[in-house]
Amino acid sequence: MQVTRMLSDAKVKTLKPKEKSYRILDAERLYIEVRPTGKKIWRFKFTHNSKEGTVSFGEYPAVTLQGARKLKEDAQIKLAKGLNPAQEKKREKIEKITSANNTFEAIAKEYALEQMKYKSEDYIQKFKDCLKRDVYGIIGHMPINEISSVDILNVMKSTVQRIRAKETYATGEHAANLNRRFIGLVIRYAILTSRAENDPTHAVRNVVETPETEHARPLEKQEKRDFRIKIDNYGGAMTVRNAGLALFYSMLRTVEIRKMEWGFVDFDDRLITFPKASRRQNQERSMKMNRTHLVPISNQLYNLLQQQFLITGGQKYVFSSPQKRDCMLSRTTLNKMLEYMGLANVTAHDFRATASTSLYEKGYEEAWVERQLAHAESNKTKASYDHSKHLQQRRKMMQDWADIVDGWRDL
């Protein structure tokens, strides 16, 4: 039987608002409602289980006449199956919202917000950068409970390919496995919150083998001389130059130099105190191992910090970013400084290996050197209270070390 149509696109376009809402029928109980505001809403009137109901199909012209007729036909199919079109529309909307909230990317962002409150800013940023760079483009849009081991393997292979395409010595395995670990953190969080049932990262944990770690090494004689002479003539920002030299004088890690605050520096007592962070006070740790750490200030470091105070004394961090006030130096700044100085084969971590080797050779006790390097203490309770142990001996040791560094000019 042919259906008589009441409306055309041309007619719908010409419908004007009135003082009160009014309706114009198309066919088979499909009509358009014109409101005083000028909005035109498609509606379909139906009968389900002997009860009248209506369902909205959206606003014209976003939903065209042809689109409304198609939606009406879909509603009629649901009615034929005994389903209520209005209730089905609500159910589908809820499913769509739930599905959008259950994608890997959505849950990863939730995980970062809810579960990484006490992680360092660096760690959180690394987590976010890795997922954005290598993961979201492949599995970010997928419902988390549909992600398979094959999908994760694709992420890992893609990561390796990206890094190998660069003109660097890196081969990508470490980054691939780091991405796998980050993905695993998110999926296990989804399991705990009842949005996934299994962890597919487990099956691929040994697929990409990470090359053996190349450990830090002491600098060679020529590297020591080159560093000490070239750092004085460094053409970049003075803050970066001072941070690089302070890294040597202090025996600190790069992250600790970057996080050093003026509030930690006591010029009168010639001591830098890195405090233990408290989770209850929502404090970010300043040391790799979250404990109080004392750094005696040698004459050289004292003069350097006095000079740096004139540059950043009004800011939070001792070695604040030259580009952005009250922000730390970036993670790569100091290694880039070494590259600029022609020491591309030297890493900032090699400085600590050089210090320990030199001080052992001078006969300093292992306990003093290890404490100054802030290496992990097997007895955690003891480590919490022993941060000031051997402080006087360490003061002399740190002055000797600074003198050794300055003596490299004459090697």
mmCIF file of C-alpha atoms in Angstrom:
data_model
loop_
_atom_site.group_PDB
_atom_site.id
_atom_site.type_symbol
_atom_site.label_atom_id
_atom_site.label_comp_id
_atom_site.label_asym_id
_atom_site.label_seq_id
_atom_site.Cartn_x
_atom_site.Cartn_y
_atom_site.Cartn_z
ATOM 1 C CA MET A 1 0.000 0.000 0.000
ATOM 2 C CA GLN A 2 1.333 3.399 -0.966
ATOM 3 C CA VAL A 3 1.930 5.786 1.920
ATOM 4 C CA THR A 4 0.712 9.332 1.445
ATOM 5 C CA ARG A 5 3.407 11.875 2.374
ATOM 6 C CA MET A 6 2.371 15.230 3.798
ATOM 7 C CA LEU A 7 5.786 16.890 3.931
ATOM 8 C CA SER A 8 8.662 17.780 1.631
ATOM 9 C CA ASP A 9 12.022 19.348 2.411
ATOM 10 C CA ALA A 10 10.885 22.585 0.818
ATOM 11 C CA LYS A 11 7.777 22.688 3.016
ATOM 12 C CA VAL A 12 9.712 21.890 6.213
ATOM 13 C CA LYS A 13 12.121 24.746 5.435
ATOM 14 C CA THR A 14 9.278 27.249 5.140
ATOM 15 C CA LEU A 15 7.587 26.331 8.457
ATOM 16 C CA LYS A 16 7.640 29.425 10.682
ATOM 17 C CA PRO A 17 7.343 29.596 14.499
ATOM 18 C CA LYS A 18 4.076 30.727 16.047
ATOM 19 C CA GLU A 19 3.039 31.930 19.468
ATOM 20 C CA LYS A 20 2.430 28.316 20.495
ATOM 21 C CA SER A 21 4.036 25.040 19.408
ATOM 22 C CA TYR A 22 2.291 23.254 16.557
ATOM 23 C CA ARG A 23 2.682 19.978 14.667
ATOM 24 C CA ILE A 24 2.615 18.991 10.996
ATOM 25 C CA LEU A 25 2.071 15.326 10.180
ATOM 26 C CA ASP A 26 4.218 13.530 7.593
ATOM 27 C CA ALA A 27 2.895 9.960 7.448
ATOM 28 C CA GLU A 28 2.453 6.887 9.636
ATOM 29 C CA ARG A 29 2.427 9.021 12.814
ATOM 30 C CA LEU A 30 5.711 10.786 12.058
ATOM 31 C CA TYR A 31 5.401 14.539 12.576
ATOM 32 C CA ILE A 32 7.500 17.655 13.038
ATOM 33 C CA GLU A 33 6.927 19.924 16.027
ATOM 34 C CA VAL A 34 7.619 23.639 15.465
ATOM 35 C CA ARG A 35 8.286 25.538 18.693
ATOM 36 C CA PRO A 36 7.989 29.303 19.370
ATOM 37 C CA THR A 37 11.786 29.464 19.590
ATOM 38 C CA GLY A 38 12.019 28.342 15.956
ATOM 39 C CA LYS A 39 13.290 24.833 16.762
ATOM 40 C CA LYS A 40 11.842 22.052 14.617
ATOM 41 C CA ILE A 41 11.812 18.614 16.326
ATOM 42 C CA TRP A 42 10.983 15.298 14.662
ATOM 43 C CA ARG A 43 8.712 13.024 16.713
ATOM 44 C CA PHE A 44 7.116 9.638 16.173
ATOM 45 C CA LYS A 45 3.946 8.591 17.969
ATOM 46 C CA PHE A 46 3.528 4.870 18.611
ATOM 47 C CA THR A 47 1.487 2.333 20.559
ATOM 48 C CA HIS A 48 3.270 -0.293 22.653
ATOM 49 C CA ASN A 49 1.413 -2.779 24.870
ATOM 50 C CA SER A 50 -1.788 -0.762 24.352
ATOM 51 C CA LYS A 51 -0.114 2.404 25.657
ATOM 52 C CA GLU A 52 0.611 5.543 23.641
ATOM 53 C CA GLY A 53 4.150 6.874 23.540
ATOM 54 C CA THR A 54 6.389 9.224 21.582
ATOM 55 C CA VAL A 55 10.064 9.228 20.722
ATOM 56 C CA SER A 56 12.153 12.157 19.490
ATOM 57 C CA PHE A 57 14.408 11.761 16.454
ATOM 58 C CA GLY A 58 16.262 15.051 16.809
ATOM 59 C CA GLU A 59 16.205 18.556 15.390
ATOM 60 C CA TYR A 60 15.817 19.686 11.784
ATOM 61 C CA PRO A 61 17.967 20.362 9.744
ATOM 62 C CA ALA A 62 20.561 18.205 11.590
ATOM 63 C CA VAL A 63 18.092 15.379 11.014
ATOM 64 C CA THR A 64 16.673 15.685 7.516
ATOM 65 C CA LEU A 65 13.236 14.587 6.392
ATOM 66 C CA GLN A 66 14.715 11.443 4.846
ATOM 67 C CA GLY A 67 16.686 10.800 8.023
ATOM 68 C CA ALA A 68 13.562 11.108 10.165
ATOM 69 C CA ARG A 69 11.695 8.666 7.923
ATOM 70 C CA LYS A 70 14.546 6.156 8.241
ATOM 71 C CA LEU A 71 14.507 6.475 12.030
ATOM 72 C CA LYS A 72 10.748 5.962 11.994
ATOM 73 C CA GLU A 73 11.189 2.735 10.014
ATOM 74 C CA ASP A 74 13.790 1.544 12.554
ATOM 75 C CA ALA A 75 11.331 2.311 15.370
ATOM 76 C CA GLN A 76 8.612 0.334 13.595
ATOM 77 C CA ILE A 77 10.982 -2.663 13.354
ATOM 78 C CA LYS A 78 11.583 -2.449 17.122
ATOM 79 C CA LEU A 79 7.831 -2.321 17.732
ATOM 80 C CA ALA A 80 7.389 -5.434 15.595
ATOM 81 C CA LYS A 81 9.876 -7.170 17.902
ATOM 82 C CA GLY A 82 7.934 -6.098 20.986
ATOM 83 C CA LEU A 83 10.395 -3.372 21.976
ATOM 84 C CA ASN A 84 9.550 0.135 23.142
ATOM 85 C CA PRO A 85 11.379 2.608 20.806
ATOM 86 C CA ALA A 86 11.661 5.305 23.496
ATOM 87 C CA GLN A 87 13.143 2.916 26.050
ATOM 88 C CA GLU A 88 15.484 1.451 23.437
ATOM 89 C CA LYS A 89 16.716 4.938 22.584
ATOM 90 C CA LYS A 90 17.562 5.575 26.249
ATOM 91 C CA ARG A 91 19.291 2.198 26.542
ATOM 92 C CA GLU A 92 21.383 2.807 23.415
ATOM 93 C CA LYS A 93 22.363 6.264 24.714
ATOM 94 C CA ILE A 94 23.514 4.790 28.026
ATOM 95 C CA GLU A 95 25.459 2.065 26.217
ATOM 96 C CA LYS A 96 27.133 4.680 24.031
ATOM 97 C CA ILE A 97 28.149 6.762 27.053
ATOM 98 C CA THR A 98 29.376 3.664 28.897
ATOM 99 C CA SER A 99 31.309 2.526 25.854
ATOM 100 C CA ALA A 100 32.948 5.953 25.492
ATOM 101 C CA ASN A 101 33.973 5.888 29.164
ATOM 102 C CA ASN A 102 35.378 2.376 28.843
ATOM 103 C CA THR A 103 37.888 3.058 26.104
ATOM 104 C CA PHE A 104 41.540 2.520 26.955
ATOM 105 C CA GLU A 105 42.277 6.236 26.654
ATOM 106 C CA ALA A 106 39.420 7.241 28.977
ATOM 107 C CA ILE A 107 40.451 4.743 31.638
ATOM 108 C CA ALA A 108 44.151 5.628 31.277
ATOM 109 C CA LYS A 109 43.333 9.289 31.971
ATOM 110 C CA GLU A 110 41.177 8.246 34.927
ATOM 111 C CA TYR A 111 44.023 6.073 36.225
ATOM 112 C CA ALA A 112 46.490 8.976 36.005
ATOM 113 C CA LEU A 113 44.082 11.196 37.914
ATOM 114 C CA GLU A 114 43.036 8.714 40.600
ATOM 115 C CA GLN A 115 46.018 6.405 41.089
ATOM 116 C CA MET A 116 49.099 8.551 40.442
ATOM 117 C CA LYS A 117 48.502 11.272 43.035
ATOM 118 C CA TYR A 118 51.709 10.527 44.896
ATOM 119 C CA LYS A 119 53.949 9.899 41.902
ATOM 120 C CA SER A 120 56.462 12.523 40.835
ATOM 121 C CA GLU A 121 55.562 15.056 38.149
ATOM 122 C CA ASP A 122 58.276 13.541 35.958
ATOM 123 C CA TYR A 123 56.830 10.030 36.242
ATOM 124 C CA ILE A 124 53.292 11.195 35.549
ATOM 125 C CA GLN A 125 54.431 13.214 32.534
ATOM 126 C CA LYS A 126 56.430 10.264 31.232
ATOM 127 C CA PHE A 127 53.356 8.039 31.568
ATOM 128 C CA LYS A 128 51.199 10.533 29.692
ATOM 129 C CA ASP A 129 53.791 11.212 26.968
ATOM 130 C CA CYS A 130 54.402 7.511 26.272
ATOM 131 C CA LEU A 131 50.706 6.726 25.930
ATOM 132 C CA LYS A 132 50.015 9.761 23.762
ATOM 133 C CA ARG A 133 52.990 9.103 21.496
ATOM 134 C CA ASP A 134 52.784 5.319 21.023
ATOM 135 C CA VAL A 135 49.598 3.852 22.494
ATOM 136 C CA TYR A 136 46.477 5.967 22.011
ATOM 137 C CA GLY A 137 46.741 5.944 18.214
ATOM 138 C CA ILE A 138 46.543 2.132 18.180
ATOM 139 C CA ILE A 139 44.334 1.088 21.115
ATOM 140 C CA GLY A 140 43.155 4.369 22.682
ATOM 141 C CA HIS A 141 39.724 4.175 21.036
ATOM 142 C CA MET A 142 39.158 0.484 21.865
ATOM 143 C CA PRO A 143 36.886 -0.716 24.705
ATOM 144 C CA ILE A 144 39.401 -1.873 27.297
ATOM 145 C CA ASN A 145 37.864 -5.325 27.687
ATOM 146 C CA GLU A 146 38.329 -5.977 23.943
ATOM 147 C CA ILE A 147 42.083 -5.299 23.878
ATOM 148 C CA SER A 148 44.052 -8.454 23.104
ATOM 149 C CA SER A 149 47.678 -9.527 23.384
ATOM 150 C CA VAL A 150 47.951 -9.032 19.614
ATOM 151 C CA ASP A 151 46.914 -5.380 19.994
ATOM 152 C CA ILE A 152 49.556 -4.808 22.656
ATOM 153 C CA LEU A 153 52.186 -6.538 20.539
ATOM 154 C CA ASN A 154 51.276 -4.159 17.690
ATOM 155 C CA VAL A 155 51.910 -1.220 20.034
ATOM 156 C CA MET A 156 55.297 -2.628 21.002
ATOM 157 C CA LYS A 157 56.359 -3.320 17.411
ATOM 158 C CA SER A 158 55.227 0.147 16.346
ATOM 159 C CA THR A 159 57.276 1.686 19.180
ATOM 160 C CA VAL A 160 60.412 -0.175 18.106
ATOM 161 C CA GLN A 161 59.906 0.903 14.481
ATOM 162 C CA ARG A 162 59.423 4.550 15.484
ATOM 163 C CA ILE A 163 62.638 4.687 17.475
ATOM 164 C CA ARG A 164 64.731 2.756 14.966
ATOM 165 C CA ALA A 165 63.654 5.202 12.261
ATOM 166 C CA LYS A 166 65.381 8.006 14.168
ATOM 167 C CA GLU A 167 69.049 8.809 13.761
ATOM 168 C CA THR A 168 70.015 7.610 17.232
ATOM 169 C CA TYR A 169 71.736 4.606 18.755
ATOM 170 C CA ALA A 170 68.537 3.489 20.496
ATOM 171 C CA THR A 171 66.839 0.340 19.212
ATOM 172 C CA GLY A 172 63.455 0.780 20.873
ATOM 173 C CA GLU A 173 63.117 -2.355 22.995
ATOM 174 C CA HIS A 174 63.268 -0.491 26.299
ATOM 175 C CA ALA A 175 60.567 1.986 25.203
ATOM 176 C CA ALA A 176 58.388 -0.874 23.882
ATOM 177 C CA ASN A 177 58.541 -2.702 27.212
ATOM 178 C CA LEU A 178 57.915 0.505 29.134
ATOM 179 C CA ASN A 179 54.760 1.035 27.067
ATOM 180 C CA ARG A 180 53.711 -2.550 27.828
ATOM 181 C CA ARG A 181 54.154 -1.915 31.552
ATOM 182 C CA PHE A 182 52.144 1.316 31.389
ATOM 183 C CA ILE A 183 49.366 -0.441 29.468
ATOM 184 C CA GLY A 184 49.371 -3.176 32.109
ATOM 185 C CA LEU A 185 48.926 -0.625 34.907
ATOM 186 C CA VAL A 186 45.813 0.754 33.202
ATOM 187 C CA ILE A 187 44.317 -2.655 32.402
ATOM 188 C CA ARG A 188 44.858 -3.981 35.932
ATOM 189 C CA TYR A 189 43.156 -0.845 37.241
ATOM 190 C CA ALA A 190 40.245 -1.606 34.902
ATOM 191 C CA ILE A 191 40.099 -5.149 36.315
ATOM 192 C CA LEU A 192 39.955 -3.797 39.872
ATOM 193 C CA THR A 193 37.105 -1.453 38.867
ATOM 194 C CA SER A 194 35.161 -4.276 37.113
ATOM 195 C CA ARG A 195 35.640 -2.980 33.564
ATOM 196 C CA ALA A 196 37.954 -5.721 32.318
ATOM 197 C CA GLU A 197 38.438 -9.387 33.162
ATOM 198 C CA ASN A 198 41.990 -10.293 32.182
ATOM 199 C CA ASP A 199 45.398 -8.716 31.579
ATOM 200 C CA PRO A 200 46.634 -9.388 28.027
ATOM 201 C CA THR A 201 50.022 -7.760 28.707
ATOM 202 C CA HIS A 202 51.134 -10.887 30.580
ATOM 203 C CA ALA A 203 51.282 -12.978 27.395
ATOM 204 C CA VAL A 204 53.709 -10.581 25.672
ATOM 205 C CA ARG A 205 55.982 -9.781 28.618
ATOM 206 C CA ASN A 206 58.967 -11.663 27.117
ATOM 207 C CA VAL A 207 58.312 -11.114 23.405
ATOM 208 C CA VAL A 208 60.508 -8.021 23.016
ATOM 209 C CA GLU A 209 63.789 -8.602 24.817
ATOM 210 C CA THR A 210 65.414 -5.503 26.277
ATOM 211 C CA PRO A 211 69.142 -5.219 25.532
ATOM 212 C CA GLU A 212 71.511 -5.464 28.467
ATOM 213 C CA THR A 213 71.692 -2.166 30.340
ATOM 214 C CA GLU A 214 74.818 -0.123 29.718
ATOM 215 C CA HIS A 215 75.825 0.969 33.211
ATOM 216 C CA ALA A 216 77.369 4.280 34.171
ATOM 217 C CA ARG A 217 81.162 4.476 33.860
ATOM 218 C CA PRO A 218 83.880 6.755 35.212
ATOM 219 C CA LEU A 219 84.999 9.468 32.805
ATOM 220 C CA GLU A 220 88.321 9.019 31.055
ATOM 221 C CA LYS A 221 91.176 11.483 31.597
ATOM 222 C CA GLN A 222 90.540 13.475 28.409
ATOM 223 C CA GLU A 223 86.772 13.603 29.089
ATOM 224 C CA LYS A 224 87.410 15.027 32.564
ATOM 225 C CA ARG A 225 89.681 17.745 31.171
ATOM 226 C CA ASP A 226 87.286 18.556 28.315
ATOM 227 C CA PHE A 227 84.339 18.843 30.679
ATOM 228 C CA ARG A 228 86.046 21.088 33.206
ATOM 229 C CA ILE A 229 87.437 23.475 30.573
ATOM 230 C CA LYS A 230 84.374 23.530 28.311
ATOM 231 C CA ILE A 231 81.860 24.044 31.128
ATOM 232 C CA ASP A 232 83.549 27.379 31.938
ATOM 233 C CA ASN A 233 83.102 28.456 28.319
ATOM 234 C CA TYR A 234 79.593 27.053 27.868
ATOM 235 C CA GLY A 235 77.659 29.357 25.541
ATOM 236 C CA GLY A 236 74.161 28.471 26.728
ATOM 237 C CA ALA A 237 72.108 29.763 29.658
ATOM 238 C CA MET A 238 74.084 30.427 32.844
ATOM 239 C CA THR A 239 71.520 28.440 34.862
ATOM 240 C CA VAL A 240 72.140 25.361 32.709
ATOM 241 C CA ARG A 241 75.912 25.795 33.029
ATOM 242 C CA ASN A 242 75.613 26.134 36.811
ATOM 243 C CA ALA A 243 73.311 23.109 37.044
ATOM 244 C CA GLY A 244 75.833 21.009 35.115
ATOM 245 C CA LEU A 245 78.727 22.011 37.351
ATOM 246 C CA ALA A 246 76.596 21.617 40.510
ATOM 247 C CA LEU A 247 75.781 18.095 39.338
ATOM 248 C CA PHE A 248 79.505 17.284 39.564
ATOM 249 C CA TYR A 249 80.223 19.139 42.805
ATOM 250 C CA SER A 250 77.204 17.685 44.658
ATOM 251 C CA MET A 251 77.207 14.037 43.449
ATOM 252 C CA LEU A 252 73.422 14.324 43.087
ATOM 253 C CA ARG A 253 71.267 12.731 40.411
ATOM 254 C CA THR A 254 69.945 14.843 37.537
ATOM 255 C CA VAL A 255 66.382 14.719 38.868
ATOM 256 C CA GLU A 256 67.577 15.928 42.284
ATOM 257 C CA ILE A 257 69.452 18.875 40.774
ATOM 258 C CA ARG A 258 66.309 19.779 38.861
ATOM 259 C CA LYS A 259 64.098 19.518 41.964
ATOM 260 C CA MET A 260 66.436 21.381 44.324
ATOM 261 C CA GLU A 261 64.567 24.270 45.949
ATOM 262 C CA TRP A 262 66.002 27.378 47.565
ATOM 263 C CA GLY A 263 64.204 26.335 50.740
ATOM 264 C CA PHE A 264 66.563 23.338 50.927
ATOM 265 C CA VAL A 265 69.720 25.517 50.910
ATOM 266 C CA ASP A 266 71.220 26.746 54.176
ATOM 267 C CA PHE A 267 74.101 29.121 53.353
ATOM 268 C CA ASP A 268 74.938 29.690 57.038
ATOM 269 C CA ASP A 269 75.338 25.994 57.831
ATOM 270 C CA ARG A 270 76.668 25.241 54.335
ATOM 271 C CA LEU A 271 74.229 22.403 53.905
ATOM 272 C CA ILE A 272 71.564 21.374 51.384
ATOM 273 C CA THR A 273 68.772 19.327 52.984
ATOM 274 C CA PHE A 274 66.450 17.358 50.720
ATOM 275 C CA PRO A 275 63.423 16.582 52.928
ATOM 276 C CA LYS A 276 61.439 13.374 52.992
ATOM 277 C CA ALA A 277 58.069 13.925 51.301
ATOM 278 C CA SER A 278 54.818 13.186 53.120
ATOM 279 C CA ARG A 279 51.904 11.614 51.280
ATOM 280 C CA ARG A 280 49.502 12.888 53.908
ATOM 281 C CA GLN A 281 50.526 16.444 53.039
ATOM 282 C CA ASN A 282 50.443 15.618 49.314
ATOM 283 C CA GLN A 283 54.136 16.503 48.925
ATOM 284 C CA GLU A 284 56.138 15.415 45.904
ATOM 285 C CA ARG A 285 59.377 13.593 46.653
ATOM 286 C CA SER A 286 62.584 15.410 45.749
ATOM 287 C CA MET A 287 64.840 12.336 45.993
ATOM 288 C CA LYS A 288 64.705 9.114 43.995
ATOM 289 C CA MET A 289 64.574 7.241 47.295
ATOM 290 C CA ASN A 290 62.099 9.127 49.472
ATOM 291 C CA ARG A 291 64.274 9.996 52.457
ATOM 292 C CA THR A 292 66.022 12.991 53.992
ATOM 293 C CA HIS A 293 69.380 13.587 52.307
ATOM 294 C CA LEU A 294 72.127 16.008 53.324
ATOM 295 C CA VAL A 295 74.652 17.514 50.900
ATOM 296 C CA PRO A 296 77.561 19.422 52.487
ATOM 297 C CA ILE A 297 78.344 22.548 50.475
ATOM 298 C CA SER A 298 81.975 22.832 49.366
ATOM 299 C CA ASN A 299 83.571 26.231 48.771
ATOM 300 C CA GLN A 300 83.078 25.819 45.016
ATOM 301 C CA LEU A 301 79.418 24.851 45.358
ATOM 302 C CA TYR A 302 78.873 27.708 47.821
ATOM 303 C CA ASN A 303 80.184 30.270 45.332
ATOM 304 C CA LEU A 304 78.172 28.709 42.503
ATOM 305 C CA LEU A 305 74.943 28.829 44.552
ATOM 306 C CA GLN A 306 75.599 32.445 45.539
ATOM 307 C CA GLN A 307 75.952 33.271 41.844
ATOM 308 C CA GLN A 308 72.804 31.302 41.001
ATOM 309 C CA PHE A 309 70.853 33.088 43.736
ATOM 310 C CA LEU A 310 71.266 36.328 41.805
ATOM 311 C CA ILE A 311 69.560 34.641 38.839
ATOM 312 C CA THR A 312 66.743 32.598 40.413
ATOM 313 C CA GLY A 313 66.669 33.665 44.065
ATOM 314 C CA GLY A 314 63.076 34.859 43.743
ATOM 315 C CA GLN A 315 61.871 31.544 42.334
ATOM 316 C CA LYS A 316 61.086 28.144 43.850
ATOM 317 C CA TYR A 317 63.763 26.068 42.162
ATOM 318 C CA VAL A 318 67.483 26.746 42.372
ATOM 319 C CA PHE A 319 67.970 25.839 38.720
ATOM 320 C CA SER A 320 64.667 27.085 37.312
ATOM 321 C CA SER A 321 64.023 26.839 33.588
ATOM 322 C CA PRO A 322 65.408 29.873 31.736
ATOM 323 C CA GLN A 323 62.316 29.752 29.502
ATOM 324 C CA LYS A 324 59.555 29.433 32.104
ATOM 325 C CA ARG A 325 59.507 31.009 35.546
ATOM 326 C CA ASP A 326 59.176 28.691 38.556
ATOM 327 C CA CYS A 327 59.456 25.567 36.413
ATOM 328 C CA MET A 328 62.154 22.900 36.586
ATOM 329 C CA LEU A 329 64.670 22.290 33.836
ATOM 330 C CA SER A 330 63.470 19.629 31.419
ATOM 331 C CA ARG A 331 64.659 16.036 31.836
ATOM 332 C CA THR A 332 66.915 16.230 28.790
ATOM 333 C CA THR A 333 68.527 19.638 29.343
ATOM 334 C CA LEU A 334 71.734 18.502 31.047
ATOM 335 C CA ASN A 335 72.441 15.653 28.634
ATOM 336 C CA LYS A 336 71.825 18.064 25.736
ATOM 337 C CA MET A 337 74.332 20.424 27.346
ATOM 338 C CA LEU A 338 76.921 17.630 27.258
ATOM 339 C CA GLU A 339 76.165 16.979 23.581
ATOM 340 C CA TYR A 340 76.583 20.690 22.846
ATOM 341 C CA MET A 341 79.966 20.578 24.577
ATOM 342 C CA GLY A 342 81.098 17.696 22.358
ATOM 343 C CA LEU A 343 80.660 15.043 25.082
ATOM 344 C CA ALA A 344 77.875 13.051 23.445
ATOM 345 C CA ASN A 345 79.255 9.765 24.845
ATOM 346 C CA VAL A 346 79.032 11.058 28.420
ATOM 347 C CA THR A 347 75.812 10.947 30.435
ATOM 348 C CA ALA A 348 74.983 12.842 33.574
ATOM 349 C CA HIS A 349 74.898 9.545 35.486
ATOM 350 C CA ASP A 350 78.557 8.944 34.582
ATOM 351 C CA PHE A 351 79.402 11.865 36.908
ATOM 352 C CA ARG A 352 78.384 9.820 39.973
ATOM 353 C CA ALA A 353 80.413 6.814 38.837
ATOM 354 C CA THR A 354 83.398 9.128 38.374
ATOM 355 C CA ALA A 355 82.959 10.586 41.867
ATOM 356 C CA SER A 356 82.700 7.238 43.628
ATOM 357 C CA THR A 357 85.728 5.833 41.780
ATOM 358 C CA SER A 358 87.867 8.877 42.580
ATOM 359 C CA LEU A 359 86.882 8.969 46.254
ATOM 360 C CA TYR A 360 87.479 5.259 46.750
ATOM 361 C CA GLU A 361 90.934 5.744 45.226
ATOM 362 C CA LYS A 362 91.633 8.504 47.783
ATOM 363 C CA GLY A 363 90.805 6.058 50.581
ATOM 364 C CA TYR A 364 87.432 7.392 51.700
ATOM 365 C CA GLU A 365 85.233 4.836 53.454
ATOM 366 C CA GLU A 366 82.571 3.118 51.409
ATOM 367 C CA ALA A 367 79.862 4.053 53.930
ATOM 368 C CA TRP A 368 80.616 7.771 53.485
ATOM 369 C CA VAL A 369 80.636 7.592 49.685
ATOM 370 C CA GLU A 370 77.470 5.481 49.477
ATOM 371 C CA ARG A 371 75.625 7.758 51.884
ATOM 372 C CA GLN A 372 76.630 10.803 49.849
ATOM 373 C CA LEU A 373 75.392 9.090 46.690
ATOM 374 C CA ALA A 374 72.064 8.456 48.528
ATOM 375 C CA HIS A 375 72.150 4.806 47.599
ATOM 376 C CA ALA A 376 69.486 2.551 49.033
ATOM 377 C CA GLU A 377 69.971 1.355 52.609
ATOM 378 C CA SER A 378 68.874 -2.246 53.136
ATOM 379 C CA ASN A 379 67.493 -1.359 56.553
ATOM 380 C CA LYS A 380 64.794 1.212 55.737
ATOM 381 C CA THR A 381 64.154 2.173 59.370
ATOM 382 C CA LYS A 382 67.853 2.756 59.939
ATOM 383 C CA ALA A 383 68.084 4.797 56.712
ATOM 384 C CA SER A 384 65.312 7.102 57.923
ATOM 385 C CA TYR A 385 67.338 8.247 60.923
ATOM 386 C CA ASP A 386 70.941 8.000 59.685
ATOM 387 C CA HIS A 387 70.906 10.783 57.096
ATOM 388 C CA SER A 388 73.282 12.915 59.212
ATOM 389 C CA LYS A 389 75.736 10.114 59.981
ATOM 390 C CA HIS A 390 79.404 10.833 59.192
ATOM 391 C CA LEU A 391 78.417 14.420 58.287
ATOM 392 C CA GLN A 392 81.710 15.971 59.349
ATOM 393 C CA GLN A 393 83.729 13.382 57.426
ATOM 394 C CA ARG A 394 81.490 13.902 54.419
ATOM 395 C CA ARG A 395 82.076 17.686 54.564
ATOM 396 C CA LYS A 396 85.813 17.136 54.104
ATOM 397 C CA MET A 397 85.184 14.483 51.464
ATOM 398 C CA MET A 398 82.940 16.799 49.417
ATOM 399 C CA GLN A 399 85.536 19.598 49.578
ATOM 400 C CA ASP A 400 88.224 17.184 48.390
ATOM 401 C CA TRP A 401 85.926 16.063 45.580
ATOM 402 C CA ALA A 402 85.282 19.658 44.436
ATOM 403 C CA ASP A 403 89.027 20.287 44.428
ATOM 404 C CA ILE A 404 89.545 17.142 42.337
ATOM 405 C CA VAL A 405 86.953 18.366 39.790
ATOM 406 C CA ASP A 406 88.623 21.777 39.493
ATOM 407 C CA GLY A 407 92.021 20.086 39.160
ATOM 408 C CA TRP A 408 90.900 18.455 35.918
ATOM 409 C CA ARG A 409 91.724 21.672 34.086
ATOM 410 C CA ASP A 410 95.412 20.777 34.435
ATOM 411 C CA LEU A 411 95.213 17.113 33.398
#
